[in-house]
Short mmCIF file of C-alpha atoms in Angstrom, two decimals:
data_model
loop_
_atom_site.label_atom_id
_atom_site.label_comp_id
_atom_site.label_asym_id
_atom_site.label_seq_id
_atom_site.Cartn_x
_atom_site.Cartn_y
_atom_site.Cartn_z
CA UNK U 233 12.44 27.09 -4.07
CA UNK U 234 12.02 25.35 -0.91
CA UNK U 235 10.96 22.18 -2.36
CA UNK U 236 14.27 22.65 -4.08
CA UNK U 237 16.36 23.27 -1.28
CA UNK U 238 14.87 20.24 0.91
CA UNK U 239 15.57 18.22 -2.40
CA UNK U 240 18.93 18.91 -2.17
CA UNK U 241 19.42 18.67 1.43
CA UNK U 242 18.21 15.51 1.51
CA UNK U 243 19.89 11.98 1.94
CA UNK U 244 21.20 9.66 -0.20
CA UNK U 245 18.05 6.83 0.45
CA UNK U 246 15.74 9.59 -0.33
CA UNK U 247 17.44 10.69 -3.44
CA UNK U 248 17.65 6.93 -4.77
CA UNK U 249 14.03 6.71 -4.15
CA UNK U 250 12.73 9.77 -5.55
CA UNK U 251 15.13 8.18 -8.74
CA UNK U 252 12.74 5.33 -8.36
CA UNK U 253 9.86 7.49 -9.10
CA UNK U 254 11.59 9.61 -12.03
CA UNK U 255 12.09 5.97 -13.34
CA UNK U 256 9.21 5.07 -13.21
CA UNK U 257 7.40 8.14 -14.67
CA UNK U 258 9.51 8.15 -17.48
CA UNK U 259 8.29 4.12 -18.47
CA UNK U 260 4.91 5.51 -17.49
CA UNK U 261 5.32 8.40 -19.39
CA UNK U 262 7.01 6.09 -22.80
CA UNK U 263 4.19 3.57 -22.69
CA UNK U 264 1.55 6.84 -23.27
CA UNK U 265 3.50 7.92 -25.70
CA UNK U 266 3.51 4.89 -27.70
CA UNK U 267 -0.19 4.31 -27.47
CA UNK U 268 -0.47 7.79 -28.93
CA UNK U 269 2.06 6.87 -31.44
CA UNK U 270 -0.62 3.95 -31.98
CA UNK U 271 -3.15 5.51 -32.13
CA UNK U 272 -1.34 8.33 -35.47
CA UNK U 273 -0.41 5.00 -36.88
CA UNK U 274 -3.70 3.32 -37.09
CA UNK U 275 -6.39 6.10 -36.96
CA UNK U 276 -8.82 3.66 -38.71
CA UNK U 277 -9.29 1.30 -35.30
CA UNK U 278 -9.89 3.95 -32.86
CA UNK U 279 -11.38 1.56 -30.12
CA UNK U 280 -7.52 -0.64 -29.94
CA UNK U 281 -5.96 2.34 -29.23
CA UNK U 282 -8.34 2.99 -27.27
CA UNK U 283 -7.62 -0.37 -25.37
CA UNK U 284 -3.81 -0.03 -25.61
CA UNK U 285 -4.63 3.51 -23.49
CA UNK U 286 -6.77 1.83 -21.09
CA UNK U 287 -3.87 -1.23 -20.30
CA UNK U 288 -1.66 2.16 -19.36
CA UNK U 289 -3.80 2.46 -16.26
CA UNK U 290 -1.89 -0.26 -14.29
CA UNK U 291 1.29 1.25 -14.72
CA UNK U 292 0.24 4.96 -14.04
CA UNK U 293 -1.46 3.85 -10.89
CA UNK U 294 1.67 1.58 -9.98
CA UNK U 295 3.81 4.79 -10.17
CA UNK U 296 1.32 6.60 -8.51
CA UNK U 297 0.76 4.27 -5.15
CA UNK U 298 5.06 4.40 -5.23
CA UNK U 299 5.13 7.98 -5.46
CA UNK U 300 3.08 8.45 -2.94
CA UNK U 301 4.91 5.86 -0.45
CA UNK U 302 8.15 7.64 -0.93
CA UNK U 303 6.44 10.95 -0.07
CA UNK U 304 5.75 9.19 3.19
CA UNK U 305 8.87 8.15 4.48
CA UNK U 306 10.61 11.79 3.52
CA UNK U 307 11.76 12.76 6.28
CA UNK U 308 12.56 16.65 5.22
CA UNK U 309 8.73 16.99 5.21
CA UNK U 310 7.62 15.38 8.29
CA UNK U 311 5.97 17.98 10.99
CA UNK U 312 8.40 18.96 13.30
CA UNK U 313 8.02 21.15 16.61
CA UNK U 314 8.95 25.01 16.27
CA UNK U 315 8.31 24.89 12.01
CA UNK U 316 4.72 26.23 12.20
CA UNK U 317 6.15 29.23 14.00
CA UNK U 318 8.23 30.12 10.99
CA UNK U 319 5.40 29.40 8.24
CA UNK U 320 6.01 25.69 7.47
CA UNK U 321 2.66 24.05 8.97
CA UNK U 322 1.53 20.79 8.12
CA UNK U 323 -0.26 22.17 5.05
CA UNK U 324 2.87 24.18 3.70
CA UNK U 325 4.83 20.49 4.29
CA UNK U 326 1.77 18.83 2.08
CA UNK U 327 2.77 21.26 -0.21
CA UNK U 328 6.12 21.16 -0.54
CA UNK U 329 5.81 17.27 -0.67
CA UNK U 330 3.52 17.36 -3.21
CA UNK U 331 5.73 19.61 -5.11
CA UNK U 332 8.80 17.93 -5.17
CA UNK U 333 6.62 14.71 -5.89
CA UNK U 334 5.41 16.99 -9.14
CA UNK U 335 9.31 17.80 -9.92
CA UNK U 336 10.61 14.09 -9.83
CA UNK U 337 7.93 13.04 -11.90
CA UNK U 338 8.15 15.87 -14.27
CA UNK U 339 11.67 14.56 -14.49
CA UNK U 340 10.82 11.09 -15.38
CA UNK U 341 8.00 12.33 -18.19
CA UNK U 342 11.03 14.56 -19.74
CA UNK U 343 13.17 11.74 -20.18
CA UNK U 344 10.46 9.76 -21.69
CA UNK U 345 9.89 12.70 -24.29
CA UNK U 346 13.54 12.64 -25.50
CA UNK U 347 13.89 8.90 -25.53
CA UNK U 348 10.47 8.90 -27.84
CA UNK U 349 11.89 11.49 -30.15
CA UNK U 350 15.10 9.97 -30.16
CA UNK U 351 13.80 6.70 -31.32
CA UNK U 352 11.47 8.55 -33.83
CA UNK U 353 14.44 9.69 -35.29
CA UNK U 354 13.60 13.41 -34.61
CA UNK U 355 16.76 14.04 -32.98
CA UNK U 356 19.12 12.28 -34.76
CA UNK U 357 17.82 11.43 -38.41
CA UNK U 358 17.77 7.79 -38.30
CA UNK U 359 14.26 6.43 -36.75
CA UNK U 360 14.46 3.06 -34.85
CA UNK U 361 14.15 -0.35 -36.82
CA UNK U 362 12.87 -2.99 -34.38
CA UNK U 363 9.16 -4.21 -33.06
CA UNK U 364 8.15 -1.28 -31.44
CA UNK U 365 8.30 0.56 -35.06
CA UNK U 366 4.45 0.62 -35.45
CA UNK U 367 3.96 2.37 -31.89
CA UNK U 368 6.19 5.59 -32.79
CA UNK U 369 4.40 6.34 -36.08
CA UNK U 370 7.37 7.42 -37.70
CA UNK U 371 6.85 10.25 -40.03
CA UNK U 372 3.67 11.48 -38.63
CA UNK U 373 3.53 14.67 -36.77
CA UNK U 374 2.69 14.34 -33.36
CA UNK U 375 0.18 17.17 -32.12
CA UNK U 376 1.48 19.10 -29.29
CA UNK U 377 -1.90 19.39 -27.42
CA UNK U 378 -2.45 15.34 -26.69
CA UNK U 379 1.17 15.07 -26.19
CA UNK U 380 1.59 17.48 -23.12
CA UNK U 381 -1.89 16.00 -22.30
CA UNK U 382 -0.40 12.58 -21.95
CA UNK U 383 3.04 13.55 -20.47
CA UNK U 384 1.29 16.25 -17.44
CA UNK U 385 -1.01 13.23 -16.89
CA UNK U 386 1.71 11.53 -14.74
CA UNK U 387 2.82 13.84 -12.53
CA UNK U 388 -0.71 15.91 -12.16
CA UNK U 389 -2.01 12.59 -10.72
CA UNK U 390 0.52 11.82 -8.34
CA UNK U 391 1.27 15.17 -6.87
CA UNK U 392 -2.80 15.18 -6.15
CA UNK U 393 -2.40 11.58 -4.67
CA UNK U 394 0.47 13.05 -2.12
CA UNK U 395 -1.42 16.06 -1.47
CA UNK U 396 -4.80 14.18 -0.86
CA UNK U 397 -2.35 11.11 1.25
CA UNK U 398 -0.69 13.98 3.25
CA UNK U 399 -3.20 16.41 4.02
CA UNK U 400 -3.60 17.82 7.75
CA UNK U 401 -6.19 16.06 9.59
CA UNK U 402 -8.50 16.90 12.49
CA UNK U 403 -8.17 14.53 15.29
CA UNK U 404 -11.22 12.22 15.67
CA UNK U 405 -13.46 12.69 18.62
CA UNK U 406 -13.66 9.59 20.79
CA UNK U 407 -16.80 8.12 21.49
CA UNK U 408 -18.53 8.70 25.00
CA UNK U 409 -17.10 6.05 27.75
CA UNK U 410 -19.67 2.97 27.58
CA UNK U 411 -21.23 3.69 24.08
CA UNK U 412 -22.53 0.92 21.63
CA UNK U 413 -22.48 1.59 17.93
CA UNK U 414 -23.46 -0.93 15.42
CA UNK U 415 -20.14 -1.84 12.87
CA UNK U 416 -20.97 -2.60 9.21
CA UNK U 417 -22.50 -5.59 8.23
CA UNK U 418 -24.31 -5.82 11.11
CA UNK U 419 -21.52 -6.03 13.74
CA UNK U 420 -22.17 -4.79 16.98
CA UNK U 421 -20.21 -2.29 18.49
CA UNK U 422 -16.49 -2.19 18.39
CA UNK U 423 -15.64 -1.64 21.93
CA UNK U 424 -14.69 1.84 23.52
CA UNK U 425 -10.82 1.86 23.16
CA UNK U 426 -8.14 -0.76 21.29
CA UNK U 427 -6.20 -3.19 23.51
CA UNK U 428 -2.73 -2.12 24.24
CA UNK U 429 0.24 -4.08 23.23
CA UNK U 430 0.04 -7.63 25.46
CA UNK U 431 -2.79 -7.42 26.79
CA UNK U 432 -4.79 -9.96 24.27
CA UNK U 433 -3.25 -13.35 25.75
CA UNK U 434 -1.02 -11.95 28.03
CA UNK U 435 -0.07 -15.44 29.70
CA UNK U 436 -3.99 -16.22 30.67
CA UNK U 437 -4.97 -12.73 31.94
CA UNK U 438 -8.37 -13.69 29.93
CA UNK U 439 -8.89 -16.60 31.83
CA UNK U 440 -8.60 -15.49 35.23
CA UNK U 441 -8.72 -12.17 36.82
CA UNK U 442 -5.73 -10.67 37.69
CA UNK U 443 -4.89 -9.71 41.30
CA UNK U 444 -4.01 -6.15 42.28
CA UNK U 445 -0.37 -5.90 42.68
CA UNK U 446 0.46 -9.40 40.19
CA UNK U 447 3.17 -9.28 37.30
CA UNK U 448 0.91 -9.05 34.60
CA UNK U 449 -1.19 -6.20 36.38
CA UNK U 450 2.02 -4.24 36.69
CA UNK U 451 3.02 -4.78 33.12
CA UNK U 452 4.07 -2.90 30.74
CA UNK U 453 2.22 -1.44 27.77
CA UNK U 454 3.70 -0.43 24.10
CA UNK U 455 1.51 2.04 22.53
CA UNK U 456 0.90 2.20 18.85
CA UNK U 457 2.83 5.50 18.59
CA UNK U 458 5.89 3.89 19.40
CA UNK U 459 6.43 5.41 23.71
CA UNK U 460 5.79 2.94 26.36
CA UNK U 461 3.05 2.91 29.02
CA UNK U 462 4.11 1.86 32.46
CA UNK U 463 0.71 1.37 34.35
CA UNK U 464 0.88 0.75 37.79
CA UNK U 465 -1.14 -2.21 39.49
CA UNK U 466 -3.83 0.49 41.12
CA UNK U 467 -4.96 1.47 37.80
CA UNK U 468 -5.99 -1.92 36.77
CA UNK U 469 -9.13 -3.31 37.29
CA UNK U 470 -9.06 -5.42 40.64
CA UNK U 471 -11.87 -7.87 41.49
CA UNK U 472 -14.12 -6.51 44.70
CA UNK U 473 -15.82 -8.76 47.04
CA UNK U 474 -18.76 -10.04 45.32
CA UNK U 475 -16.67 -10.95 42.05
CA UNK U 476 -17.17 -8.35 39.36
CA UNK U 477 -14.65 -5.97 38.11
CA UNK U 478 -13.99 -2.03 39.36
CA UNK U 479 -13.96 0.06 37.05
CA UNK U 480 -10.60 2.00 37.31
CA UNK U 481 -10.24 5.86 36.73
CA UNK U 482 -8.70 7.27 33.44
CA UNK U 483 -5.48 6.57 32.90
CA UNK U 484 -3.79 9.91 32.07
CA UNK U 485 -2.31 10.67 28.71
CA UNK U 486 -2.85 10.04 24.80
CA UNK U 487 -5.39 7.45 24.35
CA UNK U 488 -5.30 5.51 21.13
CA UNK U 489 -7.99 6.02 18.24
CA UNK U 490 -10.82 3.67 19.31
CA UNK U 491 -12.30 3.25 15.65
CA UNK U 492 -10.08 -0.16 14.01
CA UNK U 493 -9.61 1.45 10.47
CA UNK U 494 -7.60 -1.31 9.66
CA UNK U 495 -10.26 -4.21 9.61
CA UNK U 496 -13.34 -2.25 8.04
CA UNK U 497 -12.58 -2.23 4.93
CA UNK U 498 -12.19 -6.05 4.73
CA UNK U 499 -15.98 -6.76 4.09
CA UNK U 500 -15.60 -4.12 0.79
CA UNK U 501 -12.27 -5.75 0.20
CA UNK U 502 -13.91 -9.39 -0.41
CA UNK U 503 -17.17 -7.80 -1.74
CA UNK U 504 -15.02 -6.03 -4.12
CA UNK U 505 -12.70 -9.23 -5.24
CA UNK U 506 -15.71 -11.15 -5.69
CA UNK U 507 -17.04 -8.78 -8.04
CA UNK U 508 -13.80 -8.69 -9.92
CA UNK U 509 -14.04 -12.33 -10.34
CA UNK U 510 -17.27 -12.86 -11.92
CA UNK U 511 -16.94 -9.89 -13.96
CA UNK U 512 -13.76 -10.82 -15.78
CA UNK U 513 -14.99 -14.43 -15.80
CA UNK U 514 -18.06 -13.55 -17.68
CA UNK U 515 -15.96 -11.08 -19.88
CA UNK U 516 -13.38 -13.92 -20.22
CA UNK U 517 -16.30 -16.40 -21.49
CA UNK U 518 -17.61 -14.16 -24.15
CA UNK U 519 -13.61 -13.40 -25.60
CA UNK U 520 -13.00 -15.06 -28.85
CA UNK U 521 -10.28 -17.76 -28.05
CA UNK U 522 -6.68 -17.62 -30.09
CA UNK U 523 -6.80 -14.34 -29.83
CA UNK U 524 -2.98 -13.68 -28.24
CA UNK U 525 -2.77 -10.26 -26.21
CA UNK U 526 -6.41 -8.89 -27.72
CA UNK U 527 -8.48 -8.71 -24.52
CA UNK U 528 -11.74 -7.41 -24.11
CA UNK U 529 -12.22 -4.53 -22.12
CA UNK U 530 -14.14 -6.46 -19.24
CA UNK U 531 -11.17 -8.75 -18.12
CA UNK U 532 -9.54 -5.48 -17.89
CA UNK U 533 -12.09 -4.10 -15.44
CA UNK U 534 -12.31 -7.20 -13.83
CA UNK U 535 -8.55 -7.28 -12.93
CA UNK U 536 -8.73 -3.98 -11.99
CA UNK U 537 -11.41 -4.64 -9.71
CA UNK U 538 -9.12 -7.96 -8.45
CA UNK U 539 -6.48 -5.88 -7.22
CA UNK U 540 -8.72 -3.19 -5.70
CA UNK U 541 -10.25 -5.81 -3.44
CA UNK U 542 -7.26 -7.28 -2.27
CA UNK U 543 -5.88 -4.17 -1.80
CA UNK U 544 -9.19 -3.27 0.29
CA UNK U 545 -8.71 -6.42 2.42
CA UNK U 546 -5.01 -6.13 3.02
CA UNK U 547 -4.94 -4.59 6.17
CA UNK U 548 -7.95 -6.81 7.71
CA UNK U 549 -6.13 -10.28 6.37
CA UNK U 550 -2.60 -8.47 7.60
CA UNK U 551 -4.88 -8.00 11.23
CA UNK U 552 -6.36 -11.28 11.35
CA UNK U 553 -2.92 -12.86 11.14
CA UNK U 554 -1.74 -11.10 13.86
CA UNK U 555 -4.77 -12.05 15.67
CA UNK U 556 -3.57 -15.97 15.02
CA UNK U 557 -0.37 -15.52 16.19
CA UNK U 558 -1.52 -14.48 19.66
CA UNK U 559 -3.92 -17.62 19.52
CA UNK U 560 -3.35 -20.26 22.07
CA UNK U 561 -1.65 -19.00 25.10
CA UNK U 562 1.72 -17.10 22.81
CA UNK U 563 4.95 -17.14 24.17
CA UNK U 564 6.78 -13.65 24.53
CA UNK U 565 8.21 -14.13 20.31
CA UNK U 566 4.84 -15.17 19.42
CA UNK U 567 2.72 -12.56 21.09
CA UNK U 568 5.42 -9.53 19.90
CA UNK U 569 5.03 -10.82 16.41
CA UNK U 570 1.06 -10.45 16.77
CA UNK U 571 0.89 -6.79 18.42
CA UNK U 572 3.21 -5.14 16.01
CA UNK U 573 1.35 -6.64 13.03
CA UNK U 574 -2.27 -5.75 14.31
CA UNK U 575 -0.39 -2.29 14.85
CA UNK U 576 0.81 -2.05 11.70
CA UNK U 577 -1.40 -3.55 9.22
CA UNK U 578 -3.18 -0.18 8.08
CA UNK U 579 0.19 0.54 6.70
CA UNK U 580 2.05 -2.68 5.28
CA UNK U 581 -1.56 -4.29 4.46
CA UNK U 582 -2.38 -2.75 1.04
CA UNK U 583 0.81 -2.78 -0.30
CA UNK U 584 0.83 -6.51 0.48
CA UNK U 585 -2.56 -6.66 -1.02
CA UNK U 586 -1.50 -5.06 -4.25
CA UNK U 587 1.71 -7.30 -4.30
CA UNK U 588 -0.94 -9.94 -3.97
CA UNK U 589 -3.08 -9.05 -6.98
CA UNK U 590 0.25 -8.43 -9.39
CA UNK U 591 1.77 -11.82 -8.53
CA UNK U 592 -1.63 -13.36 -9.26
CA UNK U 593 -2.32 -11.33 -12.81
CA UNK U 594 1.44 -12.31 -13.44
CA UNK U 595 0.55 -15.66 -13.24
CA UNK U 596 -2.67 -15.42 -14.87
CA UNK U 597 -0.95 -13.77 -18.06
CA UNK U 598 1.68 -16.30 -18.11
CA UNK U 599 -0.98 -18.85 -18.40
CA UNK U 600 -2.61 -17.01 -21.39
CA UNK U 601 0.46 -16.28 -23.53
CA UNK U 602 1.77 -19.93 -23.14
CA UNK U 603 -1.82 -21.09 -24.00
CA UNK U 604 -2.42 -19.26 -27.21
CA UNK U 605 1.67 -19.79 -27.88
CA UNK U 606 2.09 -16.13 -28.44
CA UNK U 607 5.10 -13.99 -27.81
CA UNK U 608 5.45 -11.01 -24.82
CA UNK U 609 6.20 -7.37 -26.99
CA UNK U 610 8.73 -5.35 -25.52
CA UNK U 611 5.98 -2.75 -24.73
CA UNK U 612 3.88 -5.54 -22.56
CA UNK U 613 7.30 -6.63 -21.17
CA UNK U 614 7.97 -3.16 -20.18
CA UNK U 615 4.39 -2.40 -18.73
CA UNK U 616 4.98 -5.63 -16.37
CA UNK U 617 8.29 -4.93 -15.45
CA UNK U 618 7.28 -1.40 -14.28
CA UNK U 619 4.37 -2.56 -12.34
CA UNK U 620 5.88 -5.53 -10.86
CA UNK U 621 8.54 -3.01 -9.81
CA UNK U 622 6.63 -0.31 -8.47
CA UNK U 623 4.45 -2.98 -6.42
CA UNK U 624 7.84 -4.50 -4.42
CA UNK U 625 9.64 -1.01 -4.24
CA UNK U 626 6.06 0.69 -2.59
CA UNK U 627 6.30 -2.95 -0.08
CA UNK U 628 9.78 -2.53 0.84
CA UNK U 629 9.48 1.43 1.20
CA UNK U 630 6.71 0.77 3.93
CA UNK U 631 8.65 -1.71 5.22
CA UNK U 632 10.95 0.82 5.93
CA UNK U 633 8.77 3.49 7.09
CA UNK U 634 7.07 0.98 9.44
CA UNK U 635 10.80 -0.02 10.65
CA UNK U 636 11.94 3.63 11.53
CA UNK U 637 8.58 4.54 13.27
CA UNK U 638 8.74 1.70 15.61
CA UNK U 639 12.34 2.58 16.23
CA UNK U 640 11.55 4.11 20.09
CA UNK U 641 9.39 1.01 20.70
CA UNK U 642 12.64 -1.11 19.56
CA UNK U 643 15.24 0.62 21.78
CA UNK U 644 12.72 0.85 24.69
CA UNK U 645 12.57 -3.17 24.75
CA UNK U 646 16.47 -3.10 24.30
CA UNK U 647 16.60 -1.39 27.65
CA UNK U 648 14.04 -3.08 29.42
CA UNK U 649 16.47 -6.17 28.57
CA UNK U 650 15.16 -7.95 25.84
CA UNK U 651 17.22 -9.99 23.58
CA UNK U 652 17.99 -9.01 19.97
CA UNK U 653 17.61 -12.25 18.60
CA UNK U 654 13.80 -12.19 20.14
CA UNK U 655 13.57 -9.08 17.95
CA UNK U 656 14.69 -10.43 15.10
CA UNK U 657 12.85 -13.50 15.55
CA UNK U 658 9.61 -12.01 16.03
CA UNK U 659 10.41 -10.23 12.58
CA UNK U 660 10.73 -13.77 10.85
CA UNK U 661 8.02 -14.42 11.98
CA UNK U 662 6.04 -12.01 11.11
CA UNK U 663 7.15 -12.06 7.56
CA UNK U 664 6.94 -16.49 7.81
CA UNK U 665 2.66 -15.81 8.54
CA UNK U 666 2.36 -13.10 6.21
CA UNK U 667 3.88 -15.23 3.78
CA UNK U 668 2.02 -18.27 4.48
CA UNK U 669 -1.34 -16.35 4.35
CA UNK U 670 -0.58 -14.71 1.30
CA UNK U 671 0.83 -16.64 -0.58
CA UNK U 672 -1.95 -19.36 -1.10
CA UNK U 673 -4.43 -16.67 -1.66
CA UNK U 674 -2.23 -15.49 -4.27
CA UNK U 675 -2.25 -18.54 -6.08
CA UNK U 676 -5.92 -19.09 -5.67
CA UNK U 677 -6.97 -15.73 -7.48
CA UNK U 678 -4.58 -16.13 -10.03
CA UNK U 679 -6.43 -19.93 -11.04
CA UNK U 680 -9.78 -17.93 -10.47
CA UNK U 681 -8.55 -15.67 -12.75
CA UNK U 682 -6.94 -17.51 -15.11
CA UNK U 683 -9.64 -20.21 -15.83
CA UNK U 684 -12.03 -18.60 -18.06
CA UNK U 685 -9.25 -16.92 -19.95
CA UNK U 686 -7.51 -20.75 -21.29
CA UNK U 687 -10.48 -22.31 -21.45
#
């Protein structure tokens, strides 16, 4: 009931999002359908329909990463102070988000039911005459076990994806002041605490010390949760009399996570993309040629592992190109552009990284229809549509997330007098570099990918 009454108290973005994801359960939810429908129609090839269920996987995990973006940005569900006093802790929230997550969904597989019967001609009498006749096996019974199977599979998995996304975490002990620890892949040690927002390039300040009582000793520091740290100069390191640095006293209050989560995972990433390559080349060398849409199941697995490694190295290509706009002595635009993206790259990283593998599978199934001159079903034109849809709509809705979290950071720089054309130019350029990064790498997979399949 709760989950109910936050539903309905919501706002009107959150109810055209959570649309978004009843949508796209129900296509989900239609294309399982028909490969069961498949599957009654032709139970002599058991191992195509078993194919046709495996090619569901990149929808039902493209409504899965959406579903679990909008559960992010709902803002009925957030932790607020005063609501664990009443009951509603940050694992009642998880729960309640991952209910209402289970309700939209359950909406969307619904939907998908009736428009399957209805096409079947269950409801009405009249079955559907068109090219997705041989997916609704039309006169067959369909068994009731494998179809609640199939339509429960949708919105089990992503109300389990919100719940596992949302759950209440421990905060992370920070390491002991002057610690080394060796990073993976041999990297040594990744420093005791993250630089603040300016301080890499801040005008020189790596150059030259700063002295005690200077404007860039005395400036101003943007945390990554959005509040602003106003150091004074005595809490800086100031050069002594023989050269080296003092070490200054703790600086009181919140210190940031000293563990970079977002760059990691970029090693795996390219470990994993590489694998993903050769296995759907070698897959795509041993495929008989001519053979339109049939596939074997390797270039499958090796597009799935594709996307999984550019998903994986998102955030650590999103954090090395804020690290390049900071290069070379930035300007103010330049250097704003480069903290907020190393700031937020855990969170607008994959989704760019998955927008990255679609556009490049797009491309590399374009190439493959138009070289064996066959035409795009409805069912593989829906199956695109919905994951080319799911991909942009989970981008934009962390967009948007990532825009109303760094709304305190925003208004604090409006009052400390900076322009808002600086603001908005620091936002073109952040989406110029992201562009201009991923976009070539984009079109480099998709060749990669699309070579041994028209050859």
């Amino acid at each position: 009931m709760l989950a109910l009454r936050l539903t309905r108290a919501a706002h009107l973005a959150v109810h055209l999002r959570r649309l978004l994801v009843a949508v796209a359960s129900a296509g989900t939810g239609f294309l399982l359908l028909c490969a069961l429908g498949h599957a009654l129609t032709h139970p002599d090839t058991p191992g195509a329909a078993a194919l046709r269920l495996a090619w569901c996987a990149a929808p039902l995990a493209a409504t899965v990463h959406l579903a679990v973006a909008v559960a992010r940005t709902d803002p009925g569900t957030r932790p607020r102070p005063g609501l664990s006093a009443i009951g509603l802790g940050p694992g009642r929230l998880m729960a309640v988000s991952a209910t209402a997550t289970a309700l939209a969904c359950a909406l969307g597989s619904a939907l998908a039911l009736l428009l399957f019967l209805h096409l079947r001609g269950d409801l009405t009498g009249s079955p559907f005459d068109g090219a997705v006749t041989d997916a609704l096996a039309v006169g067959v019974p369909l068994p009731l076990p494998a179809t609640v199977t199939l339509l429960a599979l949708v919105p089990a998995t992503a109300s389990a994806a919100v719940a596992l996304a949302l759950r209440p975490r421990e905060p992370r002990p920070a390491p002991p002041t002057g610690s080394r620890r060796y990073g993976r892949f041999g990297a040594y040690g990744w420093g005791t605490s993250r630089e603040t927002f300016g301080t890499y390039g801040r005008y020189g300040s790596r150059l030259a010390p700063q002295p005690a009582g200077s404007r860039a000793a005395g400036a101003t520091q943007v945390g990554a949760g959005g509040t602003l740290l106003a150091q004074a100069s005595d809490t800086l390191p100031a050069p002594t009399t023989d050269g080296t640095p003092k070490t200054p006293d703790a600086v009181p209050g919140p210190q940031p996570d000293p563990r970079p989560q977002n760059t990691t995972t970029l090693p795996w990433g390219i470990a994993v993309l590489t694998a993903g390559l050769a296995v759907e080349t070698y897959a795509g060398n041993t495929a008989t040629p001519g053979t339109g849409t049939t596939l074997p199941a390797g270039v499958l697995i090796g597009w799935a592992l594709t996307a999984l490694g550019l998903a994986l190295a998102g955030p650590g290509l999103t954090h090395l190109c804020g690290r390049l706009l900071q290069a070379a002595r930035p300007g103010a635009l330049r250097l704003l552009a480069g903290r907020v993206l190393m700031e937020e790259s855990s969170r607008i990283g994959r989704p760019l990284g998955v927008v990255c593998a679609v556009a490049s599978s797009a491309y590399a199934a374009a190439k493959l229809y138009e070289s064996d001159g066959a035409a795009i079903g409805p069912l593989s034109a829906l199956g695109a549509l919905l994951v080319v849809g799911c991909t942009v709509a989970t981008l934009l809705t962390a967009a948007v997330e990532t825009k109303h979290d760094r709304a305190d950071t925003t208004d604090a720089l409006l009052r400390l007098g900076a322009p808002l054309a600086m603001l908005r130019g620091a936002a073109a350029v952040r989406a110029g570099s992201l562009l201009v990064l991923f976009g070539p790498l984009a079109l480099i997979v998709a060749e990669l990918t699309s070579l041994p399949l028209t050859h």
